[in-house]
Coordinates of C-alpha atoms and ligand atoms in Angstrom, one line a residue:
M26 CA 7.7 -18.6 55.2
T27 CA 8.6 -20.4 52.7
I28 CA 11.1 -22.1 50.7
A29 CA 11.5 -20.4 47.3
S30 CA 14.5 -21.6 45.7
I31 CA 17.2 -24.7 46.6
E32 CA 20.6 -24.7 44.0
A33 CA 23.1 -26.9 44.0
V34 CA 27.2 -25.6 42.7
P35 CA 29.9 -27.4 42.7
F36 CA 32.7 -26.2 43.3
R37 CA 37.2 -27.0 44.3
L38 CA 39.3 -26.3 47.4
P39 CA 43.2 -26.7 46.4
P40 CA 44.8 -29.4 49.2
R41 CA 47.5 -28.8 50.8
R42 CA 48.9 -32.4 49.6
D43 CA 47.9 -35.4 48.6
F44 CA 45.8 -37.1 50.8
K45 CA 44.6 -41.4 50.1
W46 CA 43.2 -44.0 51.6
A47 CA 42.7 -47.6 50.9
G48 CA 40.2 -47.2 47.8
L49 CA 40.5 -43.8 47.2
Q50 CA 41.4 -43.6 43.3
V51 CA 39.9 -39.6 42.9
D52 CA 41.1 -36.1 44.5
L53 CA 40.1 -34.9 47.5
G54 CA 39.2 -31.1 47.2
G55 CA 35.9 -31.6 45.3
F56 CA 31.9 -30.7 46.5
V57 CA 28.7 -29.2 46.0
L58 CA 27.3 -26.3 47.3
V59 CA 23.6 -26.1 48.7
R60 CA 22.1 -22.3 49.1
V61 CA 18.3 -22.4 50.5
T62 CA 16.4 -19.4 50.0
T63 CA 13.4 -17.8 51.5
D64 CA 11.1 -16.2 50.4
S65 CA 11.9 -13.3 52.8
G66 CA 15.3 -13.4 51.9
I67 CA 17.1 -15.3 54.0
V68 CA 19.9 -18.1 52.2
G69 CA 21.2 -20.9 54.1
Y70 CA 24.4 -22.8 52.7
G71 CA 24.7 -27.0 52.9
E72 CA 27.0 -28.7 51.2
A73 CA 28.2 -32.4 50.1
T74 CA 31.3 -34.0 49.5
P75 CA 31.0 -36.9 47.5
L76 CA 32.8 -40.2 46.2
P77 CA 32.2 -42.2 43.4
D78 CA 34.6 -45.0 45.2
W79 CA 32.7 -45.4 48.8
G80 CA 29.7 -47.0 49.8
G81 CA 29.4 -48.7 52.4
D82 CA 30.0 -52.7 52.8
F83 CA 29.5 -54.5 49.8
G84 CA 28.2 -51.6 47.4
R85 CA 24.9 -51.1 50.0
H86 CA 24.9 -47.8 49.5
A87 CA 26.3 -45.9 45.8
G88 CA 28.9 -43.7 46.0
E89 CA 28.0 -40.0 44.5
T90 CA 29.3 -37.8 42.2
L91 CA 29.7 -33.7 41.8
A92 CA 27.5 -33.8 39.1
T93 CA 25.5 -36.9 40.6
V94 CA 25.0 -34.9 43.2
T95 CA 24.2 -31.1 41.2
A96 CA 21.8 -33.3 39.3
M97 CA 19.6 -35.1 42.3
V98 CA 19.5 -31.1 44.4
N99 CA 19.0 -29.7 41.5
E100 CA 16.6 -31.4 39.8
V101 CA 14.6 -33.7 42.1
F102 CA 14.9 -32.3 45.7
A103 CA 15.0 -28.9 43.7
P104 CA 10.8 -29.1 43.2
A105 CA 9.9 -31.6 45.8
L106 CA 10.7 -28.7 48.4
V107 CA 10.0 -25.1 47.3
G108 CA 7.3 -24.1 48.3
T109 CA 8.2 -25.6 51.6
D110 CA 8.3 -24.7 55.2
P111 CA 12.0 -24.4 55.2
T112 CA 12.6 -25.1 59.3
Q113 CA 10.2 -28.5 59.1
V114 CA 13.7 -30.3 58.2
R115 CA 12.3 -33.8 60.0
H116 CA 9.3 -33.7 57.4
A117 CA 11.9 -32.2 54.4
R118 CA 13.8 -35.3 55.2
T119 CA 10.8 -37.5 54.9
I120 CA 9.8 -35.6 51.0
M121 CA 13.4 -35.8 49.7
D122 CA 13.3 -39.8 51.0
R123 CA 9.9 -40.3 48.9
A124 CA 11.0 -37.8 46.1
A125 CA 14.5 -40.6 45.8
I126 CA 16.0 -43.2 46.9
G127 CA 19.5 -43.6 48.6
N128 CA 21.2 -40.6 46.9
V129 CA 22.5 -39.2 51.0
Y130 CA 25.1 -37.2 49.5
A131 CA 22.6 -34.7 48.4
K132 CA 19.9 -34.6 51.7
C133 CA 22.8 -34.2 53.6
A134 CA 23.8 -31.2 51.8
V135 CA 19.7 -30.1 52.0
D136 CA 19.5 -31.1 55.2
M137 CA 22.7 -29.3 56.0
A138 CA 21.3 -25.9 54.5
L139 CA 17.9 -25.5 56.0
H140 CA 19.4 -27.0 59.0
D141 CA 21.5 -23.3 57.8
A142 CA 18.8 -21.6 57.4
W143 CA 16.1 -22.1 60.6
G144 CA 18.7 -21.4 62.7
K145 CA 19.4 -17.8 61.4
I146 CA 15.5 -17.2 61.0
T147 CA 15.3 -18.1 65.0
G148 CA 18.9 -16.5 65.9
L149 CA 20.0 -19.9 67.1
P150 CA 23.3 -21.6 66.3
V151 CA 23.2 -24.8 64.7
Y152 CA 24.1 -26.9 68.0
K153 CA 21.4 -25.4 70.5
L154 CA 18.5 -25.8 67.5
L155 CA 19.7 -30.1 68.0
G156 CA 19.1 -30.0 71.7
G157 CA 22.5 -27.2 73.1
S158 CA 26.5 -28.6 73.3
V159 CA 27.1 -31.5 75.4
R160 CA 31.3 -31.0 75.5
A161 CA 32.8 -26.8 76.1
S162 CA 34.5 -27.8 72.6
V163 CA 36.2 -31.1 69.9
P164 CA 39.1 -32.7 70.3
V165 CA 40.8 -33.0 66.4
A166 CA 41.8 -36.1 65.1
H167 CA 44.5 -35.0 62.3
M168 CA 44.2 -37.6 59.7
V169 CA 47.4 -39.4 57.9
G170 CA 46.9 -40.1 54.4
L171 CA 48.7 -43.3 53.1
M172 CA 52.0 -42.1 51.3
G173 CA 55.4 -43.9 52.8
E174 CA 57.0 -43.9 56.0
E175 CA 58.8 -42.2 56.8
D176 CA 56.9 -39.5 54.7
A177 CA 53.8 -40.1 57.9
L178 CA 55.9 -40.1 60.3
A179 CA 56.6 -36.9 59.1
E180 CA 53.8 -35.6 58.8
A181 CA 51.9 -37.5 62.0
E182 CA 55.1 -35.3 63.4
G183 CA 53.8 -32.3 63.3
A184 CA 50.7 -33.1 63.4
V185 CA 51.6 -33.6 67.1
A186 CA 54.0 -30.7 66.9
D187 CA 51.2 -28.2 66.9
G188 CA 49.3 -29.4 69.3
A189 CA 47.0 -32.6 67.8
R190 CA 46.5 -35.1 70.9
A191 CA 44.5 -37.5 68.7
L192 CA 45.8 -39.4 64.8
Q193 CA 44.1 -41.7 62.1
I194 CA 46.3 -43.1 60.5
K195 CA 45.2 -45.0 56.8
G196 CA 46.5 -48.4 56.5
G197 CA 44.8 -51.6 55.2
V198 CA 47.1 -51.7 51.4
D199 CA 49.9 -54.0 53.3
A200 CA 49.7 -55.1 57.2
E201 CA 53.1 -55.5 58.1
R202 CA 53.5 -51.7 57.1
D203 CA 50.7 -50.5 59.5
I204 CA 52.2 -52.3 62.5
R205 CA 55.2 -51.2 61.3
L206 CA 54.6 -47.9 61.1
T207 CA 52.3 -47.7 64.6
A208 CA 55.2 -49.0 66.4
A209 CA 57.4 -46.4 65.1
L210 CA 54.9 -43.7 66.1
R211 CA 54.2 -44.9 69.2
R212 CA 58.2 -44.8 69.8
S213 CA 58.4 -41.4 68.7
L214 CA 55.5 -40.0 70.0
G215 CA 55.2 -40.9 73.6
P216 CA 52.0 -42.6 75.3
D217 CA 49.5 -39.4 75.3
V218 CA 48.6 -39.4 72.6
L219 CA 45.4 -41.6 70.7
L220 CA 46.5 -43.2 67.8
R221 CA 43.9 -44.6 65.3
L222 CA 44.3 -47.2 62.0
D223 CA 41.4 -46.6 59.8
A224 CA 43.1 -50.4 58.0
N225 CA 39.5 -49.5 55.5
Q226 CA 38.5 -53.0 55.0
G227 CA 41.5 -53.9 53.5
Y228 CA 42.8 -56.8 55.9
G229 CA 40.4 -59.4 55.0
H230 CA 39.3 -62.6 56.6
P231 CA 38.1 -61.9 60.5
K232 CA 40.8 -64.1 61.4
A233 CA 43.6 -62.5 59.3
A234 CA 42.4 -59.1 60.9
I235 CA 42.6 -60.5 64.2
R236 CA 45.8 -61.5 64.0
I237 CA 46.8 -58.6 62.5
V238 CA 44.2 -56.4 65.1
R239 CA 46.5 -58.6 67.8
R240 CA 50.3 -56.9 66.6
L241 CA 48.7 -53.4 65.8
A242 CA 47.6 -53.4 69.5
E243 CA 50.9 -54.8 71.2
A244 CA 52.8 -52.0 68.5
G245 CA 51.0 -49.1 71.1
V246 CA 47.4 -48.6 68.8
D247 CA 44.1 -47.5 70.9
L248 CA 42.5 -48.4 68.1
V249 CA 41.0 -50.2 64.0
E250 CA 38.5 -48.7 62.3
Q251 CA 37.2 -51.5 59.9
P252 CA 39.7 -54.1 59.8
A253 CA 37.1 -56.0 58.2
A254 CA 34.6 -55.8 55.5
G255 CA 30.8 -56.3 56.9
L256 CA 29.1 -56.7 60.3
A257 CA 30.1 -60.6 60.5
A258 CA 34.0 -60.5 60.1
M259 CA 33.9 -57.0 61.9
A260 CA 30.9 -58.8 64.5
E261 CA 34.4 -61.7 64.8
V262 CA 37.3 -59.4 64.9
T263 CA 35.2 -57.0 67.6
A264 CA 34.5 -60.1 70.2
A265 CA 38.8 -61.3 69.6
A266 CA 40.0 -58.1 69.8
S267 CA 41.9 -56.8 72.6
V268 CA 41.9 -52.7 72.0
P269 CA 38.3 -50.9 70.6
I270 CA 37.2 -51.6 67.1
V271 CA 35.8 -48.9 65.4
A272 CA 32.9 -48.8 62.3
D273 CA 33.3 -47.4 59.6
E274 CA 32.2 -48.1 56.4
S275 CA 30.1 -51.1 57.7
C276 CA 27.8 -47.8 59.7
W277 CA 26.0 -45.3 58.0
D278 CA 22.2 -44.7 59.0
I279 CA 19.8 -46.0 61.6
H280 CA 19.7 -49.2 59.8
D281 CA 23.1 -50.3 60.0
A282 CA 23.8 -48.9 63.7
L283 CA 20.5 -51.2 64.0
D284 CA 22.1 -54.2 62.7
L285 CA 25.5 -53.1 64.6
V286 CA 24.0 -53.4 67.8
A287 CA 22.2 -56.3 67.3
M288 CA 25.4 -58.4 65.7
R289 CA 27.7 -56.6 68.0
G290 CA 29.1 -55.4 65.3
A291 CA 32.0 -53.0 66.9
D292 CA 32.8 -51.0 70.2
C293 CA 32.7 -47.4 68.1
I294 CA 31.1 -45.9 65.5
S295 CA 32.2 -43.2 63.2
I296 CA 29.5 -41.0 62.2
Y297 CA 29.3 -39.0 58.5
L298 CA 26.3 -35.9 58.7
A299 CA 26.8 -37.6 54.8
K300 CA 26.6 -41.3 55.5
A301 CA 22.6 -41.0 57.6
G302 CA 21.2 -38.1 55.1
G303 CA 22.1 -35.1 56.8
F304 CA 21.5 -33.4 60.9
V305 CA 18.3 -35.4 61.7
G306 CA 19.5 -39.4 60.1
A307 CA 23.1 -38.5 61.9
A308 CA 21.1 -37.6 65.4
K309 CA 19.2 -41.6 65.3
V310 CA 22.6 -43.2 64.9
A311 CA 24.1 -41.3 67.8
A312 CA 20.8 -42.0 69.9
I313 CA 21.0 -46.2 68.9
A314 CA 25.2 -45.4 70.0
E315 CA 24.4 -43.3 73.3
A316 CA 21.6 -45.8 74.5
R317 CA 24.3 -49.0 74.1
H318 CA 27.6 -47.2 75.1
I319 CA 29.0 -47.1 72.0
A320 CA 31.5 -44.2 71.4
C321 CA 31.9 -42.1 69.0
D322 CA 33.4 -40.0 67.0
V323 CA 32.1 -36.9 63.6
N324 CA 34.0 -38.0 60.4
G325 CA 33.7 -37.2 56.9
S326 CA 35.8 -36.6 53.7
I327 CA 37.3 -33.9 54.9
E328 CA 34.6 -31.5 53.9
S329 CA 35.8 -27.6 53.2
A330 CA 33.9 -24.9 56.4
I331 CA 30.5 -25.3 55.2
G332 CA 30.0 -29.2 56.0
N333 CA 32.9 -28.8 58.1
A334 CA 30.7 -25.7 60.8
A335 CA 28.1 -28.6 60.6
N336 CA 30.6 -31.2 62.3
V337 CA 31.5 -29.0 64.7
H338 CA 27.9 -27.8 65.7
F339 CA 26.5 -31.5 65.7
A340 CA 30.0 -33.0 67.1
L341 CA 29.4 -30.3 70.0
A342 CA 25.6 -31.4 70.7
M343 CA 26.0 -35.5 71.0
P344 CA 26.4 -37.3 74.2
A345 CA 27.8 -40.2 71.9
V346 CA 30.6 -38.3 70.1
T347 CA 33.8 -38.6 72.9
L348 CA 36.3 -39.4 70.8
P349 CA 38.2 -37.1 68.4
A350 CA 37.0 -36.2 65.6
V351 CA 38.3 -36.5 62.0
I352 CA 38.1 -33.8 60.9
P353 CA 39.8 -30.3 59.3
I354 CA 40.7 -27.4 60.7
S355 CA 38.4 -24.9 58.4
A356 CA 40.8 -21.5 57.8
P357 CA 41.0 -20.0 54.6
A358 CA 44.6 -18.2 52.8
G359 CA 47.1 -17.3 55.7
T360 CA 44.9 -17.2 59.0
H361 CA 45.1 -21.3 59.4
P362 CA 46.6 -22.0 63.4
Y363 CA 48.5 -24.6 62.3
R364 CA 51.6 -26.0 59.9
I365 CA 49.7 -29.8 59.2
A366 CA 46.6 -30.2 62.5
G367 CA 43.8 -29.7 60.6
R368 CA 44.9 -28.7 57.6
Y369 CA 44.1 -30.4 54.4
Y370 CA 43.3 -27.1 52.2
E371 CA 45.7 -24.4 51.5
D372 CA 42.4 -22.1 51.6
D373 CA 38.4 -21.8 52.5
I374 CA 35.4 -20.1 51.1
V375 CA 34.6 -18.5 54.7
D376 CA 36.5 -14.7 55.4
A377 CA 37.8 -15.6 59.3
P378 CA 39.2 -19.0 60.8
F379 CA 37.5 -21.6 62.5
P380 CA 38.2 -20.4 66.5
V381 CA 40.8 -23.4 68.0
K382 CA 42.0 -24.7 71.3
D383 CA 44.7 -27.1 72.4
G384 CA 43.6 -28.7 69.4
A385 CA 40.4 -28.6 69.7
L386 CA 37.5 -27.0 67.8
L387 CA 35.6 -24.0 69.8
P388 CA 31.8 -23.4 69.3
L389 CA 30.4 -21.6 66.0
D390 CA 28.0 -18.7 67.9
A391 CA 26.5 -17.3 65.6
P392 CA 22.8 -18.0 64.3
G393 CA 22.9 -21.5 62.4
L394 CA 25.8 -23.0 60.8
G395 CA 27.6 -19.5 62.3
I396 CA 30.0 -18.9 59.1
A397 CA 30.0 -16.5 56.8
V398 CA 29.9 -18.0 52.9
N399 CA 32.3 -15.6 50.5
E400 CA 30.5 -15.9 47.4
A401 CA 33.3 -14.1 45.9
K402 CA 35.9 -16.9 46.9
L403 CA 32.9 -19.1 45.4
A404 CA 32.6 -17.8 42.3
R405 CA 36.0 -18.4 42.1
F406 CA 36.5 -22.1 43.0
R407 CA 32.9 -23.0 41.3
C408 CA 34.1 -25.9 38.6
G409 CA 30.5 -26.3 36.9
Ligands
LIG25 MG1 37.5 -44.9 57.9

């Protein structure tokens, strides 16, 4: 069996509300669908959720857009991969790495589509291709975007009322606001909800960041994500902090993960399939984390159902992923199980909502990514 064609299609979903974090200049909700078709007619789907202003510490990893991902897939990766075996997913990554440096969002979308096709060819869900599940479900942390304190409190309380047991609170612009909000959330939500404050590198010099993290801990935070920029600063904060520190911008791929371990740059790693260029690369990050007892979550840029299905399969199969995942609960219009928790878009390009129980996503047990992409909806949401 060979790959007959690979095609990229940009599309947009309508957001439930405005979502922002420190540094984010564009609107969420833009995606590139990648469709891999084999010579026997099997179709695999993948997705990129690129952002132009997201690129790792000191711009070491470049931002991407819907247009750049579409062009890289159609003009560079498709010609390199057409005619090869769709089930040779590691080899495909090697071919893509030879064809282009970087461009991990585009590589991720192709890698994901190949895994979906491979699963459909073998009749197995992707989590089984990854070695099988090590947990029964994936607890979800609801992301509370950068917004006024009253709005953030209302969003958080709504998500917890829906059943969420973990929250990721965006901050990093005004430390005093973050400390006040954390204390207010802890007072309102009680001791059992996991509170993770994401500063998106915003607390400056390590000594300043250490003081802020100490006060966040006193206010009741459980985890602080990316308080500073760069592994050297992150290591200083990690050494001084009483709460676990999570690396996000500082850890994209296996090379960042090796540096993080060597420098003791964080206690936890936030893994995105996209930062590592897909399942093949992200599994390497998870393996390093597992070897060093570094707890991970699966996170991303609020994917559509395609990328989110990939998130669920990955989180089910990786022993290191023990933290609640900051990922959506995907559902088409009118079917979302919750008012707020995990609800970022008003519609999605699948026909059925993802199965969920007690704020946790359940396995998608059909072959491949386990979802049916609605091509009519894709045509409606297509934007290029
Ligand atoms: Mg983050």
